[in-house]
Amino acid sequence: MPVINNAELEHLSPPFKVEIAPHQQTETNQKPPWSKLLLLVAFATTLGAAVPTGYCIGVINAPSALMKIWCSQTVLEKYGSTMSQSGIDILWSSVVSVFLVGGAIGSLGGAGLANKFGRKPCMLICAVLFAIGAVLFFFCRAAKSVEMLLLGRLIVGLSSGLVTATQPMYLAELAPPSQRGTLGVFCGVGVTGGVVFGQVFSLADIFGTEELWHYAISAYILLVLVCYAPSFWFPESPKFLYLIKSNPAAARRELVRLRGEDANKLIEQEIADMQMEANDEMQSSSFGDVLRDPRFLMPLFIVCCFQGGQQLSGINAIFYYSVSIFTEAGFSEPNAQWANLGAGCMNLCISLLGPLLMATCKRRNLMMLSSSLCSIFLFCIAFVLYYIRSVSWFPWACIFCILAYIFFYQFGLGPIPYFIGSELFEVAPRPVAMSMGSLSSWTCNFIVGMAFPSLQSAWGAFVFLPFSITCVLLFILTKLYLPETLGRDPSEVAPLVSKGFRSKVK
């Protein structure tokens, strides 16, 4: 039966309508039941790798004042040197930013490690690095060593960069075609949840005290230990085994474990798809080959812009500024912090819709809907903030705009950048693409963290306008160049963007 493709349907509906994809009449797109092994790997790697990544981002803010005092006292006792306020600020900036530097380095290393050792060993390396970081965090206070704190932040940064480059790719290659979009958002949901858990565990009512802050920054180790306990059951990516290691027998064994012995038709179809991909001309796999190949210019540009634009779309700045917004609205300082935590919980709850949205709705429409509405609400936030003391109800209007921004952010800007590379690239160049996208994300995160406080002082409320413009640019990029990937194999999608900026995706 002929299938009408998404491009032919594009002109039949408005660009913002979130459509349910047409049913695909192929074996690979029929929805098989979720296997227990696939669910185990998905939840174990999300809770044991993606959640700790977000945790290390969110946990450091609340106890920062206590940790600064400890750093100052430790330097005085150990080196006999009294630090000035500017010196303490520089040291603390190093503690925060070395995590982002580690993330960028880990992202770059992800491609080589994933192709050399495999996807599963990469996830195990992440667990080992997280465990080493937690040990350093836990004992740095007893050892009175700021160096251990800095080294721990660098190591967990390396692990976090490796997670964001590898986990979405690993899950996408384990999943049958109909479930790839659903599993693709697990990393984003895990990171979002980890940020919230980090904020909760660092509250003064739990571990955010002078005596217990080292428990707060190392508590994620429990998740890592529990989730990786059954790691010897984790399968290797069948596509990695078939296409990179040229081992069809091992690939078939892993597919049988993942799909079940009674899913012969689906397994044979997936084997046939991998064989067709293997019969194509040799795919580039090294950094140099992928970066020089003109066929990969546009998909690489999309992946890097999406992941970098996700950080430059203002989500981190929103949470940085939201406590002061809630204070302006009349909340006390403690209540404003709880309200900020509530906004983070809302962000997490909406992100849980991601698997359902990605399984049923077109990527292009979700991304355009999300980027356009986020741009509008960011502009409104800038406008309302500028006049917030002039109109009595503007603080509440600003809170509404913040919550609306968070709501629509999780429709596209939040989840899609994490996995879009696994849907645009075939197996061989995919690790490089995911690494480059992750590098772009960590780099832009570093830029926002370093530049936002200074720009906020200089521009005031107008600091949100560049974020709004970023969302507009992402809308244009999506409209012009992002092909629809829902229900389509990367081998179908790759030719649509192989001509660079001359590509026509419709």
CSV table of C-alpha atoms in Angstrom, one decimal, residues 309-320 378 405 409 448 464 467-468 470-471:
chain,number,residue,atom,x,y,z
A,309,GLY,CA,20.4,27.2,20.7
A,310,GLN,CA,18.7,25.2,23.4
A,311,GLN,CA,21.2,26.8,25.9
A,312,LEU,CA,20.9,30.2,24.2
A,313,SER,CA,17.1,30.1,24.3
A,314,GLY,CA,17.1,31.4,27.8
A,315,ILE,CA,16.1,28.5,30.0
A,316,ASN,CA,19.1,28.8,32.4
A,317,ALA,CA,18.7,32.5,32.5
A,318,ILE,CA,15.0,32.2,33.4
A,319,PHE,CA,15.8,30.0,36.4
A,320,TYR,CA,18.7,32.3,37.3
A,378,LEU,CA,10.8,36.0,26.2
A,405,TYR,CA,7.8,29.9,28.5
A,409,TYR,CA,10.0,25.1,26.0
A,448,VAL,CA,25.6,32.0,29.2
A,464,PHE,CA,16.3,38.5,27.5
A,467,PHE,CA,17.3,34.8,23.8
A,468,SER,CA,14.2,35.8,22.0
A,470,THR,CA,17.8,33.0,19.2
A,471,CYS,CA,14.4,31.3,19.2
